Short mmCIF file of C-alpha atoms and ligand atoms in Angstrom, two decimals:
data_model
loop_
_atom_site.label_atom_id
_atom_site.label_comp_id
_atom_site.label_asym_id
_atom_site.label_seq_id
_atom_site.Cartn_x
_atom_site.Cartn_y
_atom_site.Cartn_z
CA MET Y 7 -12.86 10.26 6.10
CA LYS Y 8 -12.66 14.01 6.64
CA TRP Y 9 -10.03 15.31 4.27
CA ARG Y 10 -11.48 18.24 2.29
CA GLY Y 11 -9.91 21.60 2.84
CA ARG Y 12 -6.98 20.16 4.75
CA ARG Y 13 -3.26 20.55 4.15
CA GLY Y 14 -1.74 18.57 1.30
CA SER Y 15 1.77 17.15 0.97
CA ARG Y 16 4.68 18.77 -0.84
CA ASN Y 17 6.08 15.36 -1.69
CA ILE Y 18 3.84 14.62 -4.65
CA GLU Y 19 5.46 14.21 -8.04
CA ASP Y 20 2.58 14.76 -10.43
CA ARG Y 21 3.29 13.11 -13.78
CA ARG Y 22 -0.32 13.20 -14.95
CA GLY Y 23 -1.00 15.15 -18.06
CA MET Y 24 2.49 14.38 -19.33
CA GLY Y 25 1.07 12.67 -22.35
CA GLY Y 26 1.20 9.13 -21.07
CA THR Y 27 2.44 7.94 -24.42
CA ALA Y 28 5.39 5.94 -23.09
CA GLN Y 29 4.81 2.29 -23.85
CA VAL Y 30 5.06 -0.31 -21.17
CA GLY Y 31 6.44 -3.21 -23.13
CA GLY Y 32 6.19 -6.85 -22.14
CA LEU Y 33 9.49 -6.62 -20.30
CA GLY Y 34 8.49 -3.55 -18.34
CA LEU Y 35 5.29 -5.16 -17.18
CA LEU Y 36 7.11 -8.37 -16.25
CA ALA Y 37 9.58 -6.41 -14.17
CA VAL Y 38 6.82 -4.96 -12.04
CA VAL Y 39 5.04 -8.28 -11.74
CA ALA Y 40 8.36 -9.81 -10.65
CA ILE Y 41 8.66 -7.28 -7.85
CA GLY Y 42 5.04 -7.96 -6.96
CA TYR Y 43 5.90 -8.08 -3.27
CA PHE Y 44 5.93 -4.31 -3.27
CA LEU Y 45 2.38 -4.02 -4.48
CA GLY Y 46 -0.27 -3.23 -1.96
CA VAL Y 47 -2.48 -5.55 -3.89
CA ASP Y 48 -1.35 -8.59 -5.75
CA LEU Y 49 -3.09 -8.32 -9.09
CA THR Y 50 -1.23 -11.25 -10.60
CA PRO Y 51 -4.22 -13.61 -10.28
CA PHE Y 52 -6.22 -11.18 -12.36
CA LEU Y 53 -3.49 -10.83 -14.97
CA GLN Y 54 -3.16 -14.60 -15.30
CA GLY Y 55 -6.75 -15.54 -14.69
CA GLY Y 56 -8.04 -13.67 -17.70
CA GLY Y 57 -9.83 -11.15 -15.52
CA THR Y 58 -10.03 -7.60 -16.75
CA LEU Y 59 -8.97 -4.47 -14.98
CA ALA Y 60 -10.51 -1.05 -15.32
CA PRO Y 61 -8.95 0.76 -18.26
CA THR Y 62 -6.80 3.66 -17.19
CA GLY Y 63 -5.61 5.50 -20.28
CA GLY Y 64 -3.54 8.67 -20.22
CA GLY Y 65 -4.57 12.08 -21.42
CA GLU Y 66 -6.73 14.78 -19.95
CA ILE Y 67 -6.90 15.53 -16.25
CA THR Y 68 -10.54 15.42 -15.26
CA GLU Y 69 -12.21 16.98 -12.22
CA ALA Y 70 -12.38 13.51 -10.67
CA ASP Y 71 -8.62 13.11 -11.19
CA ARG Y 72 -7.99 16.46 -9.55
CA GLN Y 73 -10.06 15.54 -6.51
CA GLU Y 74 -8.47 12.12 -6.19
CA GLY Y 75 -5.04 13.78 -6.40
CA GLU Y 76 -6.03 16.13 -3.59
CA PHE Y 77 -7.29 13.23 -1.51
CA VAL Y 78 -3.99 11.37 -1.97
CA SER Y 79 -2.05 14.53 -1.14
CA VAL Y 80 -3.92 15.10 2.16
CA THR Y 81 -3.57 11.41 3.08
CA LEU Y 82 0.16 11.55 2.32
CA ALA Y 83 0.54 14.69 4.45
CA ASP Y 84 -1.18 12.83 7.31
CA THR Y 85 1.27 9.94 6.99
CA GLU Y 86 4.17 12.42 7.15
CA GLU Y 87 3.04 13.94 10.44
CA VAL Y 88 2.20 10.60 11.97
CA TRP Y 89 5.41 8.82 10.96
CA ASP Y 90 7.55 11.81 11.85
CA ASP Y 91 6.14 11.58 15.35
CA LEU Y 92 6.32 7.78 15.58
CA PHE Y 93 9.95 7.75 14.47
CA ARG Y 94 10.79 10.30 17.15
CA THR Y 95 8.89 8.55 19.93
CA GLN Y 96 9.24 4.86 19.03
CA VAL Y 97 12.39 4.59 16.89
CA GLY Y 98 14.54 7.48 18.08
CA GLU Y 99 15.39 8.54 14.56
CA ARG Y 100 14.29 11.10 12.00
CA TYR Y 101 11.74 10.10 9.39
CA ASN Y 102 12.53 10.94 5.77
CA PRO Y 103 9.18 11.28 4.02
CA VAL Y 104 8.46 9.33 0.87
CA THR Y 105 7.77 10.89 -2.53
CA LEU Y 106 4.57 9.76 -4.18
CA VAL Y 107 4.41 9.71 -7.97
CA LEU Y 108 0.93 10.30 -9.34
CA TYR Y 109 0.63 9.06 -12.88
CA LYS Y 110 -2.14 8.38 -15.32
CA GLY Y 111 -1.95 5.43 -17.67
CA VAL Y 112 1.69 4.43 -17.74
CA THR Y 113 5.01 5.61 -16.36
CA GLN Y 114 8.52 4.34 -15.74
CA SER Y 115 10.25 3.53 -12.46
CA PRO Y 116 13.61 1.94 -11.55
CA CYS Y 117 11.52 -1.13 -10.63
CA GLY Y 118 10.11 -1.34 -14.16
CA GLY Y 119 7.18 0.09 -16.04
CA ALA Y 120 4.02 0.94 -14.15
CA SER Y 121 0.53 0.72 -15.58
CA GLY Y 122 -3.04 0.27 -14.43
CA ALA Y 123 -2.53 -3.48 -14.54
CA THR Y 124 0.32 -3.40 -12.03
CA GLY Y 125 -1.48 -1.59 -9.23
CA PRO Y 126 0.21 0.81 -6.84
CA PHE Y 127 3.66 -0.12 -5.54
CA TYR Y 128 6.67 1.10 -3.65
CA CYS Y 129 10.01 1.07 -5.45
CA PRO Y 130 13.00 0.89 -3.07
CA GLY Y 131 15.26 1.79 -6.02
CA ASP Y 132 14.22 5.44 -5.82
CA SER Y 133 12.22 5.31 -2.57
CA LYS Y 134 9.02 6.40 -4.28
CA VAL Y 135 5.42 5.21 -4.23
CA TYR Y 136 3.79 4.90 -7.67
CA LEU Y 137 0.04 5.36 -7.88
CA ASP Y 138 -2.51 5.79 -10.63
CA THR Y 139 -5.69 6.93 -8.91
CA ALA Y 140 -7.68 4.91 -11.47
CA PHE Y 141 -6.75 2.04 -9.18
CA PHE Y 142 -9.29 3.35 -6.67
CA THR Y 143 -12.00 2.54 -9.21
CA THR Y 144 -10.59 -0.98 -9.67
CA LEU Y 145 -10.48 -1.31 -5.89
CA SER Y 146 -14.09 -0.34 -5.47
CA ARG Y 147 -15.75 -1.79 -8.57
CA GLN Y 148 -13.71 -4.92 -9.22
CA LEU Y 149 -12.22 -5.85 -5.90
CA GLY Y 150 -15.23 -4.85 -3.80
CA ALA Y 151 -13.29 -2.53 -1.48
CA HIS Y 152 -15.55 0.51 -1.30
CA GLY Y 153 -15.16 3.83 0.43
CA ASP Y 154 -12.58 6.56 0.73
CA PHE Y 155 -10.91 4.97 3.71
CA ALA Y 156 -10.24 1.84 1.66
CA ALA Y 157 -8.27 4.10 -0.69
CA ALA Y 158 -6.51 5.79 2.24
CA TYR Y 159 -5.50 2.36 3.52
CA VAL Y 160 -3.86 1.57 0.17
CA VAL Y 161 -1.85 4.82 0.34
CA ALA Y 162 -0.93 4.12 3.98
CA HIS Y 163 0.11 0.56 3.07
CA GLU Y 164 2.52 1.78 0.35
CA VAL Y 165 3.93 4.43 2.70
CA ALA Y 166 4.41 1.63 5.26
CA HIS Y 167 6.75 -0.11 2.79
CA HIS Y 168 8.80 3.08 2.78
CA VAL Y 169 8.84 2.99 6.58
CA GLN Y 170 10.15 -0.60 6.36
CA ASN Y 171 12.79 0.58 3.92
CA GLU Y 172 13.83 3.43 6.22
CA LEU Y 173 14.11 0.95 9.10
CA GLY Y 174 16.32 -1.36 7.01
CA ILE Y 175 13.76 -4.17 7.22
CA LEU Y 176 12.94 -4.25 3.53
CA GLY Y 177 16.58 -4.45 2.43
CA GLN Y 178 17.35 -7.26 4.88
CA ALA Y 179 14.27 -9.26 4.00
CA ASN Y 180 14.84 -8.90 0.28
CA SER Y 181 18.46 -10.00 0.41
CA ILE Y 182 17.36 -13.16 2.22
CA ARG Y 183 14.59 -13.68 -0.33
CA GLN Y 184 17.16 -13.87 -3.10
CA GLN Y 185 18.92 -16.81 -1.46
CA VAL Y 186 16.00 -19.09 -0.71
CA SER Y 187 13.44 -21.17 -2.61
CA GLU Y 188 10.44 -19.53 -4.20
CA ALA Y 189 8.06 -20.85 -1.55
CA GLU Y 190 10.31 -19.53 1.25
CA SER Y 191 10.68 -16.24 -0.56
CA ASN Y 192 6.90 -15.96 -0.78
CA ALA Y 193 6.61 -16.69 2.93
CA ILE Y 194 8.98 -13.79 3.70
CA SER Y 195 6.97 -11.58 1.36
CA VAL Y 196 3.84 -12.37 3.37
CA ARG Y 197 5.60 -11.20 6.55
CA ILE Y 198 6.67 -7.98 4.84
CA GLU Y 199 3.14 -7.31 3.63
CA LEU Y 200 1.41 -8.12 6.91
CA GLN Y 201 3.80 -5.83 8.73
CA ALA Y 202 2.88 -3.07 6.26
CA ASP Y 203 -0.79 -3.74 7.05
CA CYS Y 204 -0.06 -3.52 10.77
CA TYR Y 205 1.78 -0.20 10.26
CA SER Y 206 -1.23 1.02 8.26
CA GLY Y 207 -3.38 0.24 11.29
CA ILE Y 208 -1.06 2.28 13.51
CA TRP Y 209 -1.34 5.11 11.03
CA ALA Y 210 -5.16 4.97 11.09
CA ARG Y 211 -5.14 5.14 14.89
CA GLU Y 212 -2.73 8.06 15.00
CA ALA Y 213 -4.49 9.95 12.20
CA GLN Y 214 -7.69 9.73 14.21
CA ALA Y 215 -5.95 10.82 17.42
CA ARG Y 216 -4.25 13.81 15.76
CA PHE Y 217 -6.67 15.01 13.13
CA GLY Y 218 -9.95 13.29 13.99
CA THR Y 219 -10.18 12.17 10.37
CA LEU Y 220 -12.20 9.02 10.91
CA GLU Y 221 -15.89 8.98 10.17
CA ARG Y 222 -18.37 6.28 11.06
CA GLY Y 223 -17.64 3.20 8.96
CA ASP Y 224 -14.07 4.17 8.00
CA ILE Y 225 -12.33 1.40 9.92
CA ALA Y 226 -14.86 -1.07 8.54
CA GLU Y 227 -13.92 0.14 5.04
CA ALA Y 228 -10.22 -0.46 5.69
CA ILE Y 229 -10.89 -3.89 7.17
CA ASN Y 230 -13.12 -4.83 4.27
CA ALA Y 231 -10.37 -3.70 1.87
CA ALA Y 232 -7.80 -5.81 3.72
CA ARG Y 233 -10.18 -8.75 3.40
CA GLN Y 234 -10.94 -8.23 -0.28
CA ILE Y 235 -7.26 -8.13 -1.23
CA GLY Y 236 -6.19 -11.22 0.70
CA ASP Y 237 -4.42 -13.73 -1.55
CA ASP Y 238 -6.99 -16.48 -0.97
CA THR Y 239 -9.89 -14.18 -1.86
CA LEU Y 240 -8.09 -12.73 -4.90
CA GLN Y 241 -7.19 -16.16 -6.25
CA ALA Y 242 -10.69 -17.48 -5.65
CA SER Y 243 -12.36 -14.53 -7.34
CA ALA Y 244 -10.01 -14.97 -10.31
CA GLY Y 245 -11.52 -18.46 -10.60
CA ARG Y 246 -8.58 -20.36 -9.15
CA VAL Y 247 -8.16 -22.73 -6.25
CA PRO Y 248 -6.17 -20.79 -3.61
CA MET Y 249 -2.63 -22.16 -3.32
CA PRO Y 250 -1.03 -21.10 -0.02
CA HIS Y 251 2.59 -21.60 -1.18
CA THR Y 252 2.03 -18.95 -3.85
CA PHE Y 253 0.66 -16.38 -1.37
CA THR Y 254 2.76 -13.23 -1.23
CA HIS Y 255 0.53 -10.89 0.79
CA GLY Y 256 -1.31 -13.11 3.27
CA THR Y 257 -4.85 -14.38 3.55
CA SER Y 258 -7.87 -12.15 4.05
CA GLU Y 259 -8.03 -13.12 7.69
CA GLN Y 260 -4.34 -12.38 8.26
CA ARG Y 261 -4.50 -9.00 6.53
CA GLN Y 262 -7.50 -7.91 8.62
CA ASN Y 263 -5.95 -9.18 11.82
CA TRP Y 264 -2.62 -7.41 11.37
CA PHE Y 265 -4.28 -4.15 10.39
CA LEU Y 266 -6.40 -4.38 13.56
CA ARG Y 267 -3.42 -5.28 15.69
CA GLY Y 268 -1.67 -2.06 14.66
CA TYR Y 269 -4.86 -0.06 15.02
CA GLU Y 270 -5.53 -1.35 18.52
CA SER Y 271 -1.98 -1.19 19.90
CA GLY Y 272 -0.42 1.83 18.20
CA ASP Y 273 2.88 0.15 19.00
CA MET Y 274 5.38 -0.65 16.24
CA ARG Y 275 6.76 -3.56 18.27
CA SER Y 276 3.40 -5.28 18.01
CA CYS Y 277 3.94 -5.40 14.22
CA ASP Y 278 6.94 -7.73 14.35
CA THR Y 279 5.60 -10.31 11.91
CA PHE Y 280 9.11 -11.72 11.52
CA SER Y 281 9.21 -13.11 15.07
CA ALA Y 282 5.58 -14.15 15.16
CA ASP Y 283 5.00 -17.91 15.47
CA ARG Y 284 1.56 -17.64 13.99
CA LEU Y 285 0.59 -15.06 11.42
ZN1 ZN Q 3 2.54 -4.20 -0.05
#
């Protein structure tokens, strides 16, 4: 992905270097796990399966942190231009860009405490994306999703949840989720997540069309990431037998397919996972 030297976003709230001493207690962590449907990646199998995640730790901002922050900022700026345009041309409304909180170690959100173990997520309570760039290391080293475009896909996926929130989809889906059984609620979560993957695909297509950001192998990196973070793959690599009724994000195959559907069509209507007979 070509991103160096390009414009960054103004909508970054940089909380790194703020000490990172705030404790995420058991309750805080549980709160984020409970709203796991907002995570780009469901790390619950790792938390329960005894797997370990890369340590994050607060403290000093390193050169690597600075570069990762810049990468996220450019990617976020790209999502702003693309979604601004898509809202105008496909929705007929104005797009309000999302704020992205960069943190290191731990931080608080209205959705609960965030830490390296929770992974990146979107909190509808304050309409912000929370991201510790240490997650990119987890993504590459532990989840097997290598490459910068895998990381860009994660950012695009979280921004896509904001798009769903702006469109009223997230609020509607979540109010239904509160009234149904856990298995039904999980099934709705899968539709939310796959739609976010499809929107991420649209973003990748538009980013290429506008900025020519894609390099050889980038789409393969995003597709591999979508595959590596499918619920069946995550549960299996955490040493468990995949249990479809517990899936909240979709299988590897579904995640790849919906990303590709968005990438190939560029049409938001093609991402209607809620009316799809087959996911
Ligand atoms: Zn998600």
